Amino acid sequence: MEPKNDQFYNPYFVEIDILNQFEAIFKYANEGIVIADSQSRILKINPSVLKTFGYDTESEILGQNIEVLIPKRFQHNHVGHREKYMENPHARSMGLQFDLFAVKKDGVEFPVEVSLSPFKNSLGSFVICFIIDITNRKKAEENEKNYRKELEKEVEERTLILKEAIQKLEKTKNELDNSLKREQELNSMKTKFISIASHEFRTPLSTILSSLSLMEKYNELNDVEKRNKHNERIKKSIKNLTEILNDILSVNKIEEGKVIINPETFNLNSFVNDLILDLHGLLKPGQKLNLIASDIDEITVYQDPKLIRHILINLLTNAIKFSGEDSPIDIIINMDDSDVLFSVKDYGLGIPKVDHKKLFTRFFRSSNVENIQGTGLGLSIVLQYVNYLKGTIKFSSEVGKGSIFNVNLPRNLKTP
């Protein structure tokens, strides 16, 4: 067969008859088609290659290595890749795991897809390269990617707004729940207060009225002993009423945030001894308050004496109330450089273990003292006052053996 010089750059390839069979496909294909030899020299290109790469004539490309179509930054590595490929040529798509780029005549790079199909004939080994310009696809992918990013950003912003809205709703809900809970607690407190008031106030008032009536009778009979007995009953009833009113007023101050801390420097020995003298009138027959302390004569503390007095009076009146006649009550004071520890110990009824966890709950009264007068407010007030004074309170108790309450307070109260 005679070669046709206008088909090939090198005349010895004129016998490649495969080009004649697929000339129409080769000429009119949208993909760029490049045929190269085993040394990657370009032997033939179709019109799409000229159009895609911006060349005017085939002579600008034919006879050159395939690297003329590849950006300079990739040419060195590409030589190694195609030499390795020619050791074991096979049909394959390139760039499955990375992007491929080609370069136009004017130096502009653009993304491509490349497929390789090797073949052999009597003249040697060859490779057909199918090249597709995917610039528009990449732009579409980039646009889609940017759109997705914008969409994700918008979703994140909307999600953030939604989260903030949910948080505000949750905060509002919690505030409403707390308000409702608070209102329920107040209603419960009111109910309990009415119940306590109707019982605790009625008893001493009835005692006062009956004693006054009897005192009038004993005045007429000039029975001084019985008259004095009822006079003491009246005084005791008034003290009970005063105790109840003080507890209620203290709770009201705590609830309204009206408790004011007024620390001052005072002598601990004088303070405790004055307190003991004030409580002597409440002691049952045979009861005695014992002060157990050492080296406190000259000791001063910087604290709120009114609140400490209220704390100790509550603890001591409880000890007196829940202890029998002829029973001692100990006030123990220990201290170090930073703290002072007040302990009130009695040998009375004791507190059932089942009631320990609820002991400082408002209106709670231990199951073994229900027949003894009281509001159930005292210890809850004590706990609040101890907290105000930056201290702690603990207790231990055993039924039938008594209780001990330990209040630890800083000697130097630091206020905001």
Coordinates of C-alpha atoms in Angstrom, one line a residue:
M1 CA 0.0 0.0 0.0
E2 CA 1.3 3.4 -1.0
P3 CA 1.4 6.0 1.8
K4 CA -0.6 9.2 1.6
N5 CA 1.8 12.0 2.6
D6 CA -1.0 14.4 3.7
Q7 CA -2.2 12.0 6.5
F8 CA 0.9 11.6 8.6
Y9 CA 3.9 13.6 9.7
N10 CA 6.2 10.6 9.2
P11 CA 5.7 8.5 6.1
Y12 CA 6.4 5.2 7.7
F13 CA 3.1 5.3 9.5
V14 CA 1.1 5.4 6.3
E15 CA 0.1 1.8 6.7
I16 CA -2.0 2.4 9.8
D17 CA -5.3 1.4 8.2
I18 CA -7.3 1.9 11.4
L19 CA -7.4 5.6 10.7
N20 CA -9.1 5.1 7.4
Q21 CA -11.8 2.9 9.0
F22 CA -12.7 5.5 11.6
E23 CA -11.9 8.7 9.8
A24 CA -15.4 10.1 10.1
I25 CA -15.6 9.4 13.8
F26 CA -12.1 10.8 14.2
K27 CA -12.8 14.0 12.3
Y28 CA -16.2 14.9 13.8
A29 CA -15.8 13.7 17.4
N30 CA -16.4 16.3 20.1
E31 CA -13.6 14.9 22.2
G32 CA -10.1 15.8 21.3
I33 CA -8.3 12.7 20.0
V34 CA -4.5 12.4 20.0
I35 CA -2.6 9.4 18.6
A36 CA 1.0 9.0 20.0
D37 CA 3.7 6.4 19.5
S38 CA 5.6 4.5 22.2
Q39 CA 7.9 7.5 22.8
S40 CA 4.8 9.7 23.3
R41 CA 5.4 11.7 20.1
I42 CA 2.2 13.1 18.7
L43 CA 1.4 11.5 15.3
K44 CA -2.1 12.6 14.6
I45 CA -4.8 14.9 16.1
N46 CA -8.4 15.6 15.3
P47 CA -10.0 19.0 14.7
S48 CA -11.3 19.1 18.3
V49 CA -7.8 19.1 19.6
L50 CA -6.9 22.2 17.5
K51 CA -10.1 23.9 18.8
T52 CA -9.7 22.9 22.4
F53 CA -6.0 23.8 22.7
G54 CA -6.2 27.0 20.5
Y55 CA -3.8 25.9 17.7
D56 CA -4.3 27.0 14.1
T57 CA -2.6 24.1 12.2
E58 CA -1.6 20.5 13.0
S59 CA 2.0 21.2 12.1
E60 CA 2.3 23.2 15.4
I61 CA 1.7 20.0 17.4
L62 CA 2.6 17.0 15.3
G63 CA 5.9 15.4 16.0
Q64 CA 6.2 16.9 19.5
N65 CA 6.0 15.0 22.8
I66 CA 2.6 14.8 24.5
E67 CA 4.0 17.1 27.2
V68 CA 3.4 20.0 24.9
L69 CA -0.2 19.8 25.9
I70 CA 0.6 19.6 29.7
P71 CA 1.4 22.6 32.0
K72 CA 5.1 23.0 32.7
R73 CA 4.6 22.4 36.4
F74 CA 3.4 18.9 35.7
Q75 CA 5.7 17.9 32.7
H76 CA 8.6 16.4 34.8
N77 CA 6.3 14.1 36.7
H78 CA 4.3 13.2 33.6
V79 CA 7.4 11.9 31.8
G80 CA 7.8 9.3 34.6
H81 CA 4.1 8.4 34.6
R82 CA 3.8 7.8 30.9
E83 CA 7.1 5.8 30.7
K84 CA 5.8 3.6 33.5
Y85 CA 2.5 3.3 31.7
M86 CA 4.2 2.1 28.4
E87 CA 5.7 -0.8 30.4
N88 CA 2.2 -2.2 30.8
P89 CA -0.1 -0.3 28.5
H90 CA -3.8 -0.8 29.1
A91 CA -7.1 1.0 28.7
R92 CA -7.7 3.4 31.6
S93 CA -9.1 6.6 32.6
M94 CA -6.7 9.1 34.1
G95 CA -7.2 11.4 37.1
L96 CA -9.6 9.2 39.1
Q97 CA -8.1 10.4 42.4
F98 CA -6.9 13.9 41.3
D99 CA -7.6 16.7 38.9
L100 CA -5.9 16.8 35.5
F101 CA -4.9 20.0 33.7
A102 CA -3.9 20.8 30.1
V103 CA -2.5 24.0 28.7
K104 CA -3.5 25.9 25.6
K105 CA -1.2 27.5 23.0
D106 CA -1.5 30.8 24.8
G107 CA -0.5 29.3 28.2
V108 CA -4.0 29.2 29.7
E109 CA -4.5 26.1 31.8
F110 CA -7.9 24.3 31.9
P111 CA -9.2 21.1 33.5
V112 CA -9.6 17.9 31.4
E113 CA -10.6 14.3 31.5
V114 CA -8.3 11.9 29.7
S115 CA -8.8 8.3 28.7
L116 CA -6.0 6.1 27.2
S117 CA -6.5 3.2 24.8
P118 CA -3.3 1.4 23.7
F119 CA -3.1 -0.7 20.4
K120 CA -0.5 -2.4 18.3
N121 CA 0.0 -3.1 14.7
S122 CA 2.9 -4.2 12.4
L123 CA 4.5 -0.8 12.8
G124 CA 4.7 -0.8 16.6
S125 CA 2.8 0.3 19.8
F126 CA 0.6 3.3 19.9
V127 CA -1.8 5.1 22.4
I128 CA -5.0 6.9 21.6
C129 CA -5.7 9.7 24.0
F130 CA -9.3 11.0 24.4
I131 CA -9.3 14.5 25.8
I132 CA -12.4 16.3 27.1
D133 CA -12.4 19.9 28.2
I134 CA -14.4 19.9 31.5
T135 CA -14.1 23.6 32.3
N136 CA -17.9 24.1 32.2
R137 CA -18.4 21.1 34.3
K138 CA -15.9 22.2 36.9
K139 CA -17.5 25.7 36.9
A140 CA -20.8 24.0 37.5
E141 CA -19.3 21.9 40.2
E142 CA -17.6 24.9 41.8
N143 CA -20.9 26.8 41.6
E144 CA -22.7 23.9 43.1
K145 CA -20.0 23.7 45.8
N146 CA -20.2 27.4 46.5
Y147 CA -24.0 27.2 46.5
R148 CA -23.8 24.3 48.9
K149 CA -21.4 26.3 51.1
E150 CA -23.7 29.3 51.1
L151 CA -26.6 27.0 51.8
E152 CA -24.7 25.3 54.7
K153 CA -23.7 28.7 56.0
E154 CA -27.3 29.9 55.8
V155 CA -28.5 26.7 57.5
E156 CA -25.9 27.2 60.2
E157 CA -27.0 30.8 60.6
R158 CA -30.6 29.8 60.7
T159 CA -29.7 27.0 63.1
L160 CA -27.9 29.4 65.3
I161 CA -30.8 31.8 65.3
L162 CA -33.1 28.8 66.0
K163 CA -30.8 27.6 68.8
E164 CA -30.8 31.1 70.3
A165 CA -34.6 31.2 70.0
I166 CA -34.9 27.8 71.6
Q167 CA -32.5 28.9 74.4
K168 CA -34.6 32.0 75.0
L169 CA -37.8 29.9 75.0
E170 CA -36.1 27.4 77.4
K171 CA -35.0 30.3 79.6
T172 CA -38.5 31.8 79.6
K173 CA -39.9 28.4 80.2
N174 CA -37.6 27.8 83.2
E175 CA -38.4 31.3 84.5
L176 CA -42.1 30.5 84.2
D177 CA -41.6 27.1 85.7
N178 CA -39.6 28.6 88.6
S179 CA -42.3 31.3 89.0
L180 CA -45.0 28.6 89.0
K181 CA -43.0 26.5 91.4
R182 CA -42.3 29.5 93.6
E183 CA -46.0 30.4 93.5
Q184 CA -46.9 26.8 94.4
E185 CA -44.4 26.9 97.2
L186 CA -45.8 30.1 98.5
N187 CA -49.3 28.7 98.3
S188 CA -48.1 25.7 100.2
M189 CA -46.4 27.9 102.7
K190 CA -49.6 29.9 103.2
T191 CA -51.6 26.8 103.7
K192 CA -49.1 25.5 106.2
F193 CA -48.9 28.8 107.9
I194 CA -52.6 29.1 108.3
S195 CA -52.7 25.6 109.7
I196 CA -49.8 26.3 112.1
A197 CA -51.2 29.7 113.0
S198 CA -54.7 28.3 113.7
H199 CA -53.1 25.7 116.0
E200 CA -50.0 27.4 117.5
F201 CA -51.7 30.7 118.2
R202 CA -54.9 29.2 119.5
T203 CA -53.2 27.2 122.2
P204 CA -51.3 30.0 124.0
L205 CA -54.1 32.5 123.5
S206 CA -56.6 30.0 125.1
T207 CA -54.1 29.5 127.9
I208 CA -53.8 33.3 128.5
L209 CA -57.6 33.8 128.5
S210 CA -58.3 30.9 130.8
S211 CA -55.4 32.0 133.2
L212 CA -56.7 35.6 133.2
S213 CA -60.2 34.4 134.2
L214 CA -58.8 32.2 136.9
M215 CA -56.5 35.0 138.2
E216 CA -59.6 37.2 138.7
K217 CA -61.1 34.5 140.7
Y218 CA -58.0 33.9 142.8
N219 CA -57.7 37.7 143.4
E220 CA -61.1 37.6 145.0
L221 CA -60.0 34.6 147.1
N222 CA -56.6 36.3 147.7
D223 CA -54.9 33.0 146.7
V224 CA -51.4 34.4 145.9
E225 CA -49.8 31.1 145.1
K226 CA -52.3 30.0 142.4
R227 CA -52.4 33.5 141.1
N228 CA -48.6 33.5 140.6
K229 CA -48.8 30.1 139.0
H230 CA -51.2 31.4 136.3
N231 CA -49.2 34.5 135.9
E232 CA -46.2 32.3 134.9
R233 CA -48.4 30.4 132.5
I234 CA -49.4 33.7 130.8
K235 CA -45.7 34.8 130.6
K236 CA -44.7 31.4 129.1
S237 CA -47.6 31.6 126.5
I238 CA -46.6 35.1 125.5
K239 CA -43.0 33.9 125.0
N240 CA -44.3 31.2 122.8
L241 CA -46.3 33.6 120.8
T242 CA -43.2 35.9 120.5
E243 CA -41.1 33.0 119.3
I244 CA -43.7 32.1 116.6
L245 CA -43.9 35.7 115.5
N246 CA -40.1 36.1 115.4
D247 CA -39.8 33.0 113.2
I248 CA -42.5 34.3 110.8
L249 CA -40.9 37.7 110.6
S250 CA -37.5 36.1 110.0
V251 CA -38.9 34.0 107.1
N252 CA -40.5 37.1 105.7
K253 CA -37.2 39.0 105.7
I254 CA -35.4 36.1 104.1
E255 CA -38.0 35.7 101.4
E256 CA -37.9 39.4 100.6
G257 CA -34.1 39.6 100.7
K258 CA -34.3 42.1 103.5
V259 CA -31.7 40.4 105.7
I260 CA -28.9 43.0 106.3
I261 CA -25.5 41.8 107.4
N262 CA -24.0 44.2 110.0
P263 CA -20.6 42.8 111.2
E264 CA -18.9 44.3 114.1
T265 CA -16.1 43.5 116.5
F266 CA -17.3 42.1 119.8
N267 CA -16.1 40.1 122.8
L268 CA -17.1 36.4 122.5
N269 CA -17.1 35.7 126.3
S270 CA -19.5 38.6 127.1
F271 CA -21.7 37.8 124.2
V272 CA -22.2 34.1 125.1
N273 CA -22.7 34.8 128.9
D274 CA -25.3 37.4 128.2
L275 CA -27.1 35.0 125.9
I276 CA -27.1 32.3 128.6
L277 CA -28.6 34.8 131.1
D278 CA -31.4 35.7 128.7
L279 CA -32.4 32.0 128.3
H280 CA -32.5 31.1 132.0
G281 CA -36.2 32.0 132.1
L282 CA -37.0 29.3 129.5
L283 CA -35.3 26.4 131.4
K284 CA -37.4 23.6 132.8
P285 CA -37.0 22.6 136.4
G286 CA -33.5 21.1 136.9
Q287 CA -32.2 22.1 133.5
K288 CA -28.8 23.8 133.3
L289 CA -26.9 25.6 130.5
N290 CA -23.2 24.7 130.7
L291 CA -20.6 26.8 128.9
I292 CA -17.6 24.7 127.9
A293 CA -14.9 26.9 126.5
S294 CA -11.3 28.0 127.3
D295 CA -9.4 31.1 126.7
I296 CA -12.3 33.1 125.3
D297 CA -12.2 36.0 127.9
E298 CA -10.2 38.3 125.6
I299 CA -11.2 36.8 122.3
T300 CA -12.9 39.0 119.8
V301 CA -14.6 38.2 116.5
Y302 CA -15.7 40.3 113.6
Q303 CA -19.2 39.0 112.8
D304 CA -22.8 39.9 112.9
P305 CA -23.8 39.4 116.6
K306 CA -27.6 39.7 115.9
L307 CA -27.6 36.8 113.5
I308 CA -25.3 34.7 115.6
R309 CA -27.6 35.4 118.6
H310 CA -30.6 34.3 116.5
I311 CA -28.8 31.1 115.5
L312 CA -27.8 30.1 119.0
I313 CA -31.2 31.1 120.5
N314 CA -32.9 28.8 118.0
L315 CA -30.6 25.9 118.7
L316 CA -30.7 26.4 122.5
T317 CA -34.5 26.8 122.7
N318 CA -34.9 23.6 120.7
A319 CA -32.5 21.9 123.1
I320 CA -34.5 23.1 126.1
K321 CA -37.8 22.3 124.5
F322 CA -36.9 18.7 123.5
S323 CA -35.0 17.8 126.7
G324 CA -36.5 16.7 129.9
E325 CA -36.3 18.2 133.4
D326 CA -33.0 17.9 135.2
S327 CA -31.2 17.6 131.9
P328 CA -28.0 19.5 131.1
I329 CA -27.5 21.4 127.9
D330 CA -23.9 22.2 126.8
I331 CA -22.6 25.2 124.8
I332 CA -19.2 24.3 123.6
I333 CA -16.9 26.8 121.9
N334 CA -13.7 26.0 120.1
M335 CA -11.7 28.2 117.8
D336 CA -8.5 28.5 115.7
D337 CA -6.9 31.4 113.9
S338 CA -9.6 31.6 111.2
D339 CA -12.8 30.0 112.5
V340 CA -15.0 29.7 115.6
L341 CA -17.1 26.6 116.3
F342 CA -20.3 26.7 118.3
S343 CA -21.7 23.4 119.5
V344 CA -25.0 23.0 121.2
K345 CA -25.4 19.5 122.8
D346 CA -28.5 18.1 124.6
Y347 CA -29.4 14.8 126.0
G348 CA -33.0 14.8 125.1
L349 CA -35.4 13.1 122.6
G350 CA -33.0 12.9 119.7
I351 CA -34.0 12.9 116.0
P352 CA -35.1 9.7 114.2
K353 CA -32.6 8.8 111.4
V354 CA -35.4 8.8 108.8
D355 CA -36.0 12.6 109.5
H356 CA -32.3 13.7 109.2
K357 CA -32.4 14.6 105.5
K358 CA -35.5 16.8 105.9
L359 CA -34.6 18.5 109.2
F360 CA -33.7 21.9 107.7
T361 CA -36.8 21.9 105.4
R362 CA -39.2 24.7 106.1
F363 CA -42.2 23.6 108.2
F364 CA -40.8 20.1 108.8
R365 CA -41.1 18.7 112.2
S366 CA -39.5 15.5 113.4
S367 CA -42.0 12.6 113.8
N368 CA -41.3 12.2 117.5
V369 CA -42.1 15.9 118.5
E370 CA -45.4 16.4 116.9
N371 CA -47.1 16.8 120.3
I372 CA -44.6 19.6 121.3
Q373 CA -45.4 23.1 120.3
G374 CA -43.4 24.5 117.3
T375 CA -43.6 25.9 113.8
G376 CA -41.0 23.8 112.0
L377 CA -39.4 27.1 110.8
G378 CA -36.5 27.4 113.3
L379 CA -33.8 25.2 111.7
S380 CA -34.6 26.4 108.2
I381 CA -34.0 29.9 109.4
V382 CA -30.8 28.9 111.2
L383 CA -29.5 27.4 108.0
Q384 CA -30.2 30.6 106.0
Y385 CA -28.5 32.7 108.6
V386 CA -25.5 30.4 108.7
N387 CA -25.2 30.7 104.9
Y388 CA -25.4 34.5 105.2
L389 CA -22.5 34.4 107.6
K390 CA -20.4 32.3 105.2
G391 CA -20.5 29.3 107.6
T392 CA -21.6 25.7 107.8
I393 CA -23.9 23.7 110.1
K394 CA -23.8 20.0 110.8
F395 CA -25.5 17.8 113.3
S396 CA -25.6 14.2 114.7
S397 CA -28.4 12.7 116.7
E398 CA -29.7 9.5 118.1
V399 CA -33.2 8.8 119.4
G400 CA -33.2 8.7 123.2
K401 CA -29.7 10.0 123.6
G402 CA -29.8 13.6 122.3
S403 CA -28.4 15.7 119.6
I404 CA -25.4 18.0 118.9
F405 CA -25.5 20.8 116.4
N406 CA -22.1 22.3 115.2
V407 CA -22.0 25.7 113.6
N408 CA -18.7 26.8 112.1
L409 CA -18.3 30.5 111.3
P410 CA -15.3 32.6 110.1
R411 CA -13.9 34.8 112.9
N412 CA -13.5 37.6 110.4
L413 CA -16.5 38.0 108.2
K414 CA -15.6 39.3 104.8
T415 CA -18.5 41.2 103.2
P416 CA -18.7 42.3 99.5

